[in-house]
Amino acid sequence: MFTRLTTSLRFWTRMLIFVLATIAFWGLMEADGLLRRKRPRIELTNRWVPRWSGFLLWVFGIRVEARGPYANNGRLYPGRDERGVGRVFIMNHRSGADIPIVFTIVEAHVISRHDLAHWPLIGAGARRIGTLFVDRSNRRSGATVLREIDKSLDAGEGVAMFPEGTAFPGDEVRE
């Protein structure tokens, strides 16, 4: 009984911190945007979203170990190459933690399922930072998101995608 109560209390405390931190970091990002109006929106996103994500991963007890020339120097992997062309990052989707992990490692928009765009707080925040939404059951939606990906890449912005389309346990790649 005590263990269940402790687990429940920990869960709701983390959820409260999640909501408050999301509101606080979003507010700080918007304030920074007002102060630095001449900077592109993607720079603002790539500055604040990794901070928010890293904080939330810490709150939930998730430690990310990334290695490479950028990670070793505490930098995000650039969303564009040396020619200024955006990069596509392909990943397997294992859990809900994948999204904040991606945000702490690379400069990229993510592609998400369409219904998330309407979730309270998360949906508005996702739209604000440039998440691309796709309805997997609608071919027209797929074509639209491909055009949005093309625009992002042409603008020199990275795009992270999970081709499996949903989270699966294990290491095998699914259709």
Tab-separated table of N, CA and C in Angstrom:
chain	number	residue	atom	x	y	z
A	1	MET	N	0.827	-1.199	0.000
A	1	MET	CA	0.000	0.000	0.000
A	1	MET	C	0.868	1.258	0.000
A	2	PHE	N	1.882	1.294	0.879
A	2	PHE	CA	2.755	2.459	0.969
A	2	PHE	C	3.524	2.674	-0.339
A	3	THR	N	3.966	1.571	-0.958
A	3	THR	CA	4.698	1.669	-2.216
A	3	THR	C	3.813	2.238	-3.313
A	4	ARG	N	2.563	1.794	-3.383
A	4	ARG	CA	1.640	2.300	-4.394
A	4	ARG	C	1.373	3.788	-4.192
A	5	LEU	N	1.215	4.217	-2.944
A	5	LEU	CA	1.002	5.628	-2.636
A	5	LEU	C	2.219	6.457	-3.018
A	6	THR	N	3.404	5.962	-2.706
A	6	THR	CA	4.641	6.658	-3.050
A	6	THR	C	4.789	6.785	-4.563
A	7	THR	N	4.496	5.703	-5.265
A	7	THR	CA	4.579	5.716	-6.730
A	7	THR	C	3.586	6.706	-7.316
A	8	SER	N	2.381	6.723	-6.805
A	8	SER	CA	1.365	7.646	-7.282
A	8	SER	C	1.755	9.095	-6.994
A	9	LEU	N	2.260	9.341	-5.801
A	9	LEU	CA	2.698	10.686	-5.431
A	9	LEU	C	3.849	11.148	-6.326
A	10	ARG	N	4.794	10.258	-6.597
A	10	ARG	CA	5.925	10.587	-7.471
A	10	ARG	C	5.426	10.920	-8.869
A	11	PHE	N	4.496	10.116	-9.384
A	11	PHE	CA	3.938	10.347	-10.718
A	11	PHE	C	3.279	11.719	-10.807
A	12	TRP	N	2.389	12.039	-9.872
A	12	TRP	CA	1.667	13.312	-9.926
A	12	TRP	C	2.581	14.498	-9.669
A	13	THR	N	3.605	14.324	-8.854
A	13	THR	CA	4.591	15.398	-8.647
A	13	THR	C	5.333	15.675	-9.950
A	14	ARG	N	5.741	14.599	-10.624
A	14	ARG	CA	6.446	14.769	-11.899
A	14	ARG	C	5.536	15.394	-12.948
A	15	MET	N	4.267	15.026	-12.963
A	15	MET	CA	3.332	15.620	-13.923
A	15	MET	C	3.148	17.117	-13.661
A	16	LEU	N	3.064	17.479	-12.392
A	16	LEU	CA	2.947	18.897	-12.040
A	16	LEU	C	4.195	19.653	-12.474
A	17	ILE	N	5.354	19.086	-12.203
A	17	ILE	CA	6.610	19.721	-12.630
A	17	ILE	C	6.651	19.825	-14.150
A	18	PHE	N	6.199	18.779	-14.843
A	18	PHE	CA	6.153	18.794	-16.305
A	18	PHE	C	5.325	19.978	-16.808
A	19	VAL	N	4.130	20.144	-16.275
A	19	VAL	CA	3.247	21.229	-16.708
A	19	VAL	C	3.863	22.591	-16.384
A	20	LEU	N	4.320	22.766	-15.142
A	20	LEU	CA	4.899	24.050	-14.739
A	20	LEU	C	6.167	24.375	-15.523
A	21	ALA	N	7.017	23.371	-15.733
A	21	ALA	CA	8.255	23.596	-16.491
A	21	ALA	C	7.943	23.927	-17.941
A	22	THR	N	6.956	23.252	-18.515
A	22	THR	CA	6.590	23.529	-19.904
A	22	THR	C	6.104	24.965	-20.047
A	23	ILE	N	5.270	25.404	-19.149
A	23	ILE	CA	4.777	26.788	-19.179
A	23	ILE	C	5.930	27.771	-18.965
A	24	ALA	N	6.796	27.488	-18.013
A	24	ALA	CA	7.920	28.390	-17.711
A	24	ALA	C	8.899	28.485	-18.886
A	25	PHE	N	9.301	27.346	-19.431
A	25	PHE	CA	10.262	27.376	-20.544
A	25	PHE	C	9.644	28.005	-21.784
A	26	TRP	N	8.365	27.749	-22.015
A	26	TRP	CA	7.683	28.362	-23.153
A	26	TRP	C	7.663	29.882	-22.969
A	27	GLY	N	7.341	30.327	-21.762
A	27	GLY	CA	7.347	31.763	-21.481
A	27	GLY	C	8.728	32.384	-21.674
A	28	LEU	N	9.750	31.699	-21.207
A	28	LEU	CA	11.118	32.198	-21.380
A	28	LEU	C	11.502	32.251	-22.862
A	29	MET	N	11.088	31.252	-23.622
A	29	MET	CA	11.372	31.244	-25.054
A	29	MET	C	10.684	32.423	-25.743
A	30	GLU	N	9.431	32.669	-25.383
A	30	GLU	CA	8.708	33.791	-25.995
A	30	GLU	C	9.322	35.133	-25.596
A	31	ALA	N	9.708	35.265	-24.338
A	31	ALA	CA	10.357	36.506	-23.889
A	31	ALA	C	11.679	36.717	-24.626
A	32	ASP	N	12.457	35.660	-24.772
A	32	ASP	CA	13.710	35.741	-25.513
A	32	ASP	C	13.439	36.153	-26.958
A	33	GLY	N	12.354	35.631	-27.534
A	33	GLY	CA	11.987	35.989	-28.898
A	33	GLY	C	11.647	37.464	-29.045
A	34	LEU	N	11.018	38.028	-28.029
A	34	LEU	CA	10.698	39.457	-28.067
A	34	LEU	C	11.965	40.295	-27.982
A	35	LEU	N	12.937	39.825	-27.221
A	35	LEU	CA	14.195	40.558	-27.068
A	35	LEU	C	15.108	40.422	-28.283
A	36	ARG	N	14.990	39.314	-28.997
A	36	ARG	CA	15.865	39.029	-30.141
A	36	ARG	C	15.039	38.866	-31.415
A	37	ARG	N	14.281	39.835	-31.759
A	37	ARG	CA	13.344	39.730	-32.883
A	37	ARG	C	14.016	39.473	-34.223
A	38	LYS	N	15.250	39.849	-34.375
A	38	LYS	CA	15.904	39.700	-35.673
A	38	LYS	C	16.418	38.293	-35.927
A	39	ARG	N	16.423	37.457	-34.908
A	39	ARG	CA	16.896	36.081	-35.078
A	39	ARG	C	15.788	35.216	-35.661
A	40	PRO	N	16.174	34.255	-36.510
A	40	PRO	CA	15.155	33.331	-37.045
A	40	PRO	C	14.510	32.511	-35.931
A	41	ARG	N	13.248	32.175	-36.119
A	41	ARG	CA	12.490	31.410	-35.127
A	41	ARG	C	13.164	30.081	-34.785
A	42	ILE	N	13.780	29.450	-35.793
A	42	ILE	CA	14.410	28.141	-35.568
A	42	ILE	C	15.577	28.271	-34.578
A	43	GLU	N	16.282	29.368	-34.595
A	43	GLU	CA	17.380	29.563	-33.627
A	43	GLU	C	16.828	29.628	-32.207
A	44	LEU	N	15.723	30.302	-32.043
A	44	LEU	CA	15.076	30.396	-30.732
A	44	LEU	C	14.617	29.010	-30.264
A	45	THR	N	14.007	28.278	-31.171
A	45	THR	CA	13.560	26.923	-30.848
A	45	THR	C	14.746	26.040	-30.468
A	46	ASN	N	15.818	26.102	-31.262
A	46	ASN	CA	16.988	25.267	-30.994
A	46	ASN	C	17.749	25.702	-29.749
A	47	ARG	N	17.438	26.856	-29.231
A	47	ARG	CA	18.058	27.329	-27.995
A	47	ARG	C	17.275	26.870	-26.759
A	48	TRP	N	15.937	26.951	-26.822
A	48	TRP	CA	15.116	26.704	-25.635
A	48	TRP	C	14.558	25.289	-25.519
A	49	VAL	N	14.216	24.669	-26.631
A	49	VAL	CA	13.627	23.333	-26.560
A	49	VAL	C	14.592	22.302	-25.960
A	50	PRO	N	15.878	22.318	-26.309
A	50	PRO	CA	16.797	21.374	-25.657
A	50	PRO	C	16.925	21.609	-24.145
A	51	ARG	N	16.825	22.843	-23.718
A	51	ARG	CA	16.883	23.139	-22.283
A	51	ARG	C	15.660	22.548	-21.574
A	52	TRP	N	14.484	22.780	-22.157
A	52	TRP	CA	13.244	22.240	-21.603
A	52	TRP	C	13.303	20.716	-21.564
A	53	SER	N	13.712	20.124	-22.679
A	53	SER	CA	13.784	18.664	-22.767
A	53	SER	C	14.772	18.087	-21.766
A	54	GLY	N	15.938	18.699	-21.678
A	54	GLY	CA	16.949	18.213	-20.733
A	54	GLY	C	16.456	18.287	-19.299
A	55	PHE	N	15.775	19.372	-18.964
A	55	PHE	CA	15.229	19.501	-17.612
A	55	PHE	C	14.199	18.408	-17.336
A	56	LEU	N	13.304	18.181	-18.288
A	56	LEU	CA	12.275	17.157	-18.086
A	56	LEU	C	12.871	15.759	-17.988
A	57	LEU	N	13.872	15.475	-18.793
A	57	LEU	CA	14.536	14.170	-18.696
A	57	LEU	C	15.147	13.997	-17.309
A	58	TRP	N	15.733	15.058	-16.798
A	58	TRP	CA	16.304	15.020	-15.439
A	58	TRP	C	15.205	14.754	-14.403
A	59	VAL	N	14.074	15.458	-14.527
A	59	VAL	CA	12.957	15.275	-13.594
A	59	VAL	C	12.480	13.823	-13.599
A	60	PHE	N	12.421	13.216	-14.781
A	60	PHE	CA	11.933	11.847	-14.892
A	60	PHE	C	13.040	10.806	-14.683
A	61	GLY	N	14.229	11.274	-14.326
A	61	GLY	CA	15.318	10.355	-14.002
A	61	GLY	C	15.942	9.673	-15.199
A	62	ILE	N	15.888	10.320	-16.358
A	62	ILE	CA	16.467	9.747	-17.577
A	62	ILE	C	17.778	10.465	-17.876
A	63	ARG	N	18.814	9.685	-17.994
A	63	ARG	CA	20.143	10.238	-18.285
A	63	ARG	C	20.500	9.886	-19.725
A	64	VAL	N	20.848	10.890	-20.507
A	64	VAL	CA	21.202	10.689	-21.911
A	64	VAL	C	22.720	10.747	-22.038
A	65	GLU	N	23.269	9.728	-22.660
A	65	GLU	CA	24.700	9.712	-22.956
A	65	GLU	C	24.858	9.710	-24.464
A	66	ALA	N	25.299	10.816	-25.000
A	66	ALA	CA	25.522	10.929	-26.435
A	66	ALA	C	27.014	11.158	-26.669
A	67	ARG	N	27.514	10.557	-27.729
A	67	ARG	CA	28.922	10.703	-28.066
A	67	ARG	C	29.048	11.142	-29.513
A	68	GLY	N	30.087	11.876	-29.782
A	68	GLY	CA	30.360	12.341	-31.136
A	68	GLY	C	30.980	13.711	-31.081
A	69	PRO	N	31.391	14.218	-32.227
A	69	PRO	CA	32.109	15.501	-32.229
A	69	PRO	C	31.305	16.671	-31.659
A	70	TYR	N	29.997	16.645	-31.796
A	70	TYR	CA	29.176	17.727	-31.257
A	70	TYR	C	28.814	17.454	-29.809
A	71	ALA	N	28.329	16.261	-29.529
A	71	ALA	CA	27.923	15.901	-28.165
A	71	ALA	C	29.097	15.995	-27.194
A	72	ASN	N	30.283	15.609	-27.638
A	72	ASN	CA	31.458	15.667	-26.766
A	72	ASN	C	31.774	17.097	-26.335
A	73	ASN	N	31.343	18.056	-27.150
A	73	ASN	CA	31.567	19.476	-26.836
A	73	ASN	C	30.314	20.149	-26.291
A	74	GLY	N	29.303	19.352	-25.934
A	74	GLY	CA	28.083	19.904	-25.354
A	74	GLY	C	27.213	20.650	-26.351
A	75	ARG	N	27.331	20.316	-27.632
A	75	ARG	CA	26.553	21.002	-28.668
A	75	ARG	C	25.558	20.051	-29.316
A	76	LEU	N	24.509	20.618	-29.862
A	76	LEU	CA	23.542	19.831	-30.627
A	76	LEU	C	24.124	19.512	-31.994
A	77	TYR	N	23.739	18.356	-32.537
A	77	TYR	CA	24.138	18.031	-33.897
A	77	TYR	C	23.386	18.984	-34.818
A	78	PRO	N	24.096	19.695	-35.695
A	78	PRO	CA	23.446	20.729	-36.519
A	78	PRO	C	22.357	20.169	-37.427
A	79	GLY	N	21.296	20.941	-37.557
A	79	GLY	CA	20.190	20.571	-38.430
A	79	GLY	C	20.483	20.815	-39.887
A	80	ARG	N	21.600	21.460	-40.183
A	80	ARG	CA	21.962	21.721	-41.576
A	80	ARG	C	23.409	21.307	-41.817
A	81	ASP	N	23.699	20.997	-43.068
A	81	ASP	CA	25.075	20.640	-43.414
A	81	ASP	C	25.875	21.896	-43.739
A	82	GLU	N	27.122	21.713	-44.123
A	82	GLU	CA	27.994	22.866	-44.396
A	82	GLU	C	27.537	23.706	-45.586
A	83	ARG	N	26.675	23.152	-46.441
A	83	ARG	CA	26.122	23.919	-47.569
A	83	ARG	C	24.859	24.674	-47.185
A	84	GLY	N	24.362	24.448	-45.962
A	84	GLY	CA	23.143	25.114	-45.513
A	84	GLY	C	21.883	24.326	-45.782
A	85	VAL	N	22.017	23.091	-46.230
A	85	VAL	CA	20.866	22.239	-46.530
A	85	VAL	C	20.473	21.473	-45.268
A	86	GLY	N	19.185	21.415	-44.989
A	86	GLY	CA	18.703	20.703	-43.811
A	86	GLY	C	18.983	19.210	-43.878
A	87	ARG	N	19.079	18.608	-42.713
A	87	ARG	CA	19.344	17.173	-42.603
A	87	ARG	C	18.087	16.442	-42.157
A	88	VAL	N	17.997	15.167	-42.538
A	88	VAL	CA	16.930	14.289	-42.080
A	88	VAL	C	17.558	13.306	-41.105
A	89	PHE	N	16.968	13.199	-39.930
A	89	PHE	CA	17.427	12.272	-38.898
A	89	PHE	C	16.385	11.159	-38.788
A	90	ILE	N	16.811	9.923	-38.978
A	90	ILE	CA	15.913	8.765	-38.948
A	90	ILE	C	16.186	7.980	-37.669
A	91	MET	N	15.126	7.658	-36.929
A	91	MET	CA	15.283	6.958	-35.656
A	91	MET	C	14.187	5.929	-35.452
A	92	ASN	N	14.488	4.951	-34.603
A	92	ASN	CA	13.454	4.025	-34.147
A	92	ASN	C	12.747	4.676	-32.968
A	93	HIS	N	11.475	4.374	-32.830
A	93	HIS	CA	10.665	4.972	-31.767
A	93	HIS	C	10.382	3.904	-30.725
A	94	ARG	N	10.924	4.069	-29.517
A	94	ARG	CA	10.775	3.064	-28.471
A	94	ARG	C	9.866	3.495	-27.330
A	95	SER	N	9.798	4.816	-27.059
A	95	SER	CA	8.950	5.283	-25.964
A	95	SER	C	8.696	6.779	-26.113
A	96	GLY	N	7.849	7.305	-25.243
A	96	GLY	CA	7.581	8.739	-25.237
A	96	GLY	C	8.806	9.566	-24.894
A	97	ALA	N	9.803	8.950	-24.287
A	97	ALA	CA	11.032	9.676	-23.940
A	97	ALA	C	11.884	9.975	-25.171
A	98	ASP	N	11.601	9.300	-26.287
A	98	ASP	CA	12.401	9.519	-27.497
A	98	ASP	C	12.374	10.970	-27.956
A	99	ILE	N	11.241	11.618	-27.845
A	99	ILE	CA	11.108	12.987	-28.352
A	99	ILE	C	12.014	13.943	-27.568
A	100	PRO	N	11.920	14.022	-26.231
A	100	PRO	CA	12.847	14.919	-25.542
A	100	PRO	C	14.311	14.507	-25.705
A	101	ILE	N	14.569	13.220	-25.867
A	101	ILE	CA	15.957	12.794	-26.109
A	101	ILE	C	16.439	13.366	-27.437
A	102	VAL	N	15.615	13.254	-28.472
A	102	VAL	CA	15.980	13.818	-29.782
A	102	VAL	C	16.273	15.309	-29.647
A	103	PHE	N	15.407	16.020	-28.931
A	103	PHE	CA	15.591	17.472	-28.780
A	103	PHE	C	16.866	17.844	-28.029
A	104	THR	N	17.412	16.941	-27.225
A	104	THR	CA	18.646	17.261	-26.509
A	104	THR	C	19.889	16.894	-27.311
A	105	ILE	N	19.708	16.260	-28.468
A	105	ILE	CA	20.851	15.795	-29.250
A	105	ILE	C	20.976	16.496	-30.598
A	106	VAL	N	19.850	16.755	-31.277
A	106	VAL	CA	19.913	17.320	-32.629
A	106	VAL	C	19.033	18.560	-32.757
A	107	GLU	N	19.393	19.391	-33.712
A	107	GLU	CA	18.561	20.550	-34.080
A	107	GLU	C	17.578	20.064	-35.134
A	108	ALA	N	16.342	19.816	-34.744
A	108	ALA	CA	15.397	19.282	-35.724
A	108	ALA	C	13.960	19.475	-35.279
A	109	HIS	N	13.099	19.615	-36.280
A	109	HIS	CA	11.664	19.507	-36.076
A	109	HIS	C	11.370	18.010	-36.014
A	110	VAL	N	10.323	17.629	-35.337
A	110	VAL	CA	9.919	16.223	-35.369
A	110	VAL	C	8.605	16.096	-36.126
A	111	ILE	N	8.376	14.905	-36.611
A	111	ILE	CA	7.105	14.596	-37.253
A	111	ILE	C	6.294	13.812	-36.236
A	112	SER	N	5.046	14.214	-36.057
A	112	SER	CA	4.202	13.589	-35.046
A	112	SER	C	2.856	13.221	-35.635
A	113	ARG	N	2.166	12.343	-34.937
A	113	ARG	CA	0.817	11.984	-35.355
A	113	ARG	C	-0.105	13.197	-35.203
A	114	HIS	N	-1.066	13.291	-36.061
A	114	HIS	CA	-1.899	14.486	-36.181
A	114	HIS	C	-2.715	14.815	-34.936
A	115	ASP	N	-3.181	13.812	-34.196
A	115	ASP	CA	-4.053	14.104	-33.055
A	115	ASP	C	-3.321	14.824	-31.927
A	116	LEU	N	-1.999	14.675	-31.857
A	116	LEU	CA	-1.235	15.349	-30.808
A	116	LEU	C	-1.347	16.877	-30.925
A	117	ALA	N	-1.578	17.373	-32.120
A	117	ALA	CA	-1.695	18.817	-32.336
A	117	ALA	C	-2.837	19.429	-31.528
A	118	HIS	N	-3.801	18.607	-31.099
A	118	HIS	CA	-4.959	19.105	-30.371
A	118	HIS	C	-4.921	18.785	-28.882
A	119	TRP	N	-3.843	18.190	-28.409
A	119	TRP	CA	-3.726	17.905	-26.979
A	119	TRP	C	-3.553	19.211	-26.215
A	120	PRO	N	-4.088	19.294	-24.994
A	120	PRO	CA	-3.880	20.501	-24.185
A	120	PRO	C	-2.382	20.710	-23.907
A	121	LEU	N	-1.949	21.917	-23.963
A	121	LEU	CA	-0.581	22.353	-23.693
A	121	LEU	C	0.437	21.764	-24.658
A	122	ILE	N	0.544	20.460	-24.725
A	122	ILE	CA	1.531	19.809	-25.593
A	122	ILE	C	1.276	20.146	-27.061
A	123	GLY	N	0.034	20.082	-27.492
A	123	GLY	CA	-0.289	20.365	-28.881
A	123	GLY	C	0.061	21.788	-29.281
A	124	ALA	N	-0.315	22.744	-28.443
A	124	ALA	CA	0.001	24.147	-28.747
A	124	ALA	C	1.505	24.369	-28.758
A	125	GLY	N	2.195	23.780	-27.791
A	125	GLY	CA	3.658	23.909	-27.748
A	125	GLY	C	4.310	23.260	-28.954
A	126	ALA	N	3.831	22.083	-29.334
A	126	ALA	CA	4.389	21.381	-30.491
A	126	ALA	C	4.197	22.197	-31.768
A	127	ARG	N	3.016	22.770	-31.920
A	127	ARG	CA	2.778	23.623	-33.100
A	127	ARG	C	3.710	24.832	-33.085
A	128	ARG	N	3.901	25.404	-31.908
A	128	ARG	CA	4.731	26.618	-31.792
A	128	ARG	C	6.186	26.371	-32.161
A	129	ILE	N	6.704	25.173	-31.870
A	129	ILE	CA	8.120	24.911	-32.161
A	129	ILE	C	8.331	24.283	-33.535
A	130	GLY	N	7.254	24.155	-34.314
A	130	GLY	CA	7.404	23.707	-35.696
A	130	GLY	C	7.276	22.221	-35.922
A	131	THR	N	6.612	21.522	-35.022
A	131	THR	CA	6.370	20.098	-35.236
A	131	THR	C	5.528	19.921	-36.492
A	132	LEU	N	5.855	18.921	-37.272
A	132	LEU	CA	5.114	18.612	-38.491
A	132	LEU	C	4.149	17.478	-38.157
A	133	PHE	N	2.885	17.647	-38.490
A	133	PHE	CA	1.866	16.664	-38.125
A	133	PHE	C	1.375	15.907	-39.349
A	134	VAL	N	1.182	14.614	-39.173
A	134	VAL	CA	0.702	13.777	-40.273
A	134	VAL	C	-0.370	12.815	-39.762
A	135	ASP	N	-1.411	12.691	-40.563
A	135	ASP	CA	-2.458	11.704	-40.307
A	135	ASP	C	-2.085	10.489	-41.158
A	136	ARG	N	-1.626	9.442	-40.525
A	136	ARG	CA	-1.126	8.271	-41.247
A	136	ARG	C	-2.205	7.562	-42.065
A	137	SER	N	-3.456	7.818	-41.756
A	137	SER	CA	-4.539	7.163	-42.499
A	137	SER	C	-4.977	7.977	-43.716
A	138	ASN	N	-4.342	9.129	-43.945
A	138	ASN	CA	-4.774	10.034	-45.002
A	138	ASN	C	-3.602	10.319	-45.945
A	139	ARG	N	-3.690	9.858	-47.171
A	139	ARG	CA	-2.602	10.055	-48.141
A	139	ARG	C	-2.343	11.536	-48.407
A	140	ARG	N	-3.384	12.327	-48.445
A	140	ARG	CA	-3.227	13.760	-48.694
A	140	ARG	C	-2.396	14.407	-47.576
A	141	SER	N	-2.647	13.974	-46.341
A	141	SER	CA	-1.877	14.474	-45.208
A	141	SER	C	-0.405	14.087	-45.357
A	142	GLY	N	-0.162	12.863	-45.819
A	142	GLY	CA	1.215	12.413	-46.050
A	142	GLY	C	1.903	13.263	-47.104
A	143	ALA	N	1.189	13.580	-48.174
A	143	ALA	CA	1.759	14.416	-49.233
A	143	ALA	C	2.035	15.817	-48.705
A	144	THR	N	1.134	16.331	-47.881
A	144	THR	CA	1.314	17.668	-47.307
A	144	THR	C	2.547	17.715	-46.416
A	145	VAL	N	2.728	16.715	-45.562
A	145	VAL	CA	3.883	16.729	-44.670
A	145	VAL	C	5.183	16.548	-45.463
A	146	LEU	N	5.141	15.822	-46.579
A	146	LEU	CA	6.346	15.714	-47.413
A	146	LEU	C	6.738	17.076	-47.975
A	147	ARG	N	5.748	17.874	-48.363
A	147	ARG	CA	6.044	19.238	-48.841
A	147	ARG	C	6.603	20.097	-47.711
A	148	GLU	N	6.057	19.937	-46.493
A	148	GLU	CA	6.562	20.686	-45.338
A	148	GLU	C	7.999	20.279	-45.003
A	149	ILE	N	8.296	18.994	-45.132
A	149	ILE	CA	9.668	18.519	-44.919
A	149	ILE	C	10.589	19.170	-45.937
A	150	ASP	N	10.170	19.188	-47.191
A	150	ASP	CA	10.974	19.788	-48.252
A	150	ASP	C	11.258	21.261	-47.961
A	151	LYS	N	10.236	21.999	-47.522
A	151	LYS	CA	10.415	23.418	-47.178
A	151	LYS	C	11.411	23.580	-46.017
A	152	SER	N	11.270	22.733	-45.004
A	152	SER	CA	12.176	22.805	-43.849
A	152	SER	C	13.614	22.537	-44.275
A	153	LEU	N	13.814	21.515	-45.091
A	153	LEU	CA	15.169	21.172	-45.544
A	153	LEU	C	15.751	22.289	-46.396
A	154	ASP	N	14.934	22.862	-47.288
A	154	ASP	CA	15.394	23.983	-48.113
A	154	ASP	C	15.771	25.186	-47.261
A	155	ALA	N	15.081	25.366	-46.136
A	155	ALA	CA	15.381	26.487	-45.229
A	155	ALA	C	16.582	26.176	-44.327
A	156	GLY	N	17.166	24.989	-44.475
A	156	GLY	CA	18.320	24.620	-43.665
A	156	GLY	C	17.963	24.127	-42.281
A	157	GLU	N	16.759	23.622	-42.138
A	157	GLU	CA	16.302	23.117	-40.841
A	157	GLU	C	16.255	21.598	-40.868
A	158	GLY	N	16.651	20.974	-39.754
A	158	GLY	CA	16.629	19.532	-39.653
A	158	GLY	C	15.232	19.005	-39.393
A	159	VAL	N	15.009	17.772	-39.794
A	159	VAL	CA	13.739	17.091	-39.563
A	159	VAL	C	14.053	15.703	-39.012
A	160	ALA	N	13.454	15.380	-37.873
A	160	ALA	CA	13.624	14.057	-37.268
A	160	ALA	C	12.361	13.257	-37.499
A	161	MET	N	12.532	12.030	-37.985
A	161	MET	CA	11.357	11.199	-38.233
A	161	MET	C	11.558	9.796	-37.694
A	162	PHE	N	10.440	9.221	-37.331
A	162	PHE	CA	10.373	7.850	-36.838
A	162	PHE	C	9.554	7.075	-37.865
A	163	PRO	N	10.197	6.469	-38.859
A	163	PRO	CA	9.459	5.848	-39.962
A	163	PRO	C	8.460	4.771	-39.538
A	164	GLU	N	8.693	4.129	-38.402
A	164	GLU	CA	7.745	3.101	-37.956
A	164	GLU	C	6.402	3.721	-37.578
A	165	GLY	N	6.404	5.003	-37.257
A	165	GLY	CA	5.166	5.720	-37.011
A	165	GLY	C	4.607	5.631	-35.609
A	166	THR	N	5.127	4.759	-34.793
A	166	THR	CA	4.660	4.633	-33.414
A	166	THR	C	5.734	3.914	-32.608
A	167	ALA	N	5.583	3.901	-31.309
A	167	ALA	CA	6.581	3.263	-30.446
A	167	ALA	C	6.352	1.758	-30.381
A	168	PHE	N	7.440	1.002	-30.473
A	168	PHE	CA	7.419	-0.443	-30.346
A	168	PHE	C	8.516	-0.858	-29.379
A	169	PRO	N	8.280	-1.871	-28.563
A	169	PRO	CA	9.362	-2.385	-27.711
A	169	PRO	C	10.331	-3.228	-28.536
A	170	GLY	N	11.526	-3.397	-28.035
A	170	GLY	CA	12.503	-4.250	-28.705
A	170	GLY	C	13.365	-3.499	-29.694
A	171	ASP	N	14.301	-4.213	-30.295
A	171	ASP	CA	15.266	-3.577	-31.190
A	171	ASP	C	15.001	-3.795	-32.669
A	172	GLU	N	14.046	-4.648	-33.005
A	172	GLU	CA	13.809	-4.896	-34.427
A	172	GLU	C	13.075	-3.714	-35.048
A	173	VAL	N	13.304	-3.547	-36.356
A	173	VAL	CA	12.652	-2.481	-37.104
A	173	VAL	C	11.332	-3.028	-37.634
A	174	ARG	N	10.275	-2.265	-37.453
A	174	ARG	CA	8.934	-2.673	-37.891
A	174	ARG	C	8.561	-1.965	-39.185
A	175	GLU	N	7.481	-2.441	-39.794
A	175	GLU	CA	6.993	-1.775	-41.018
A	175	GLU	C	6.486	-0.391	-40.690
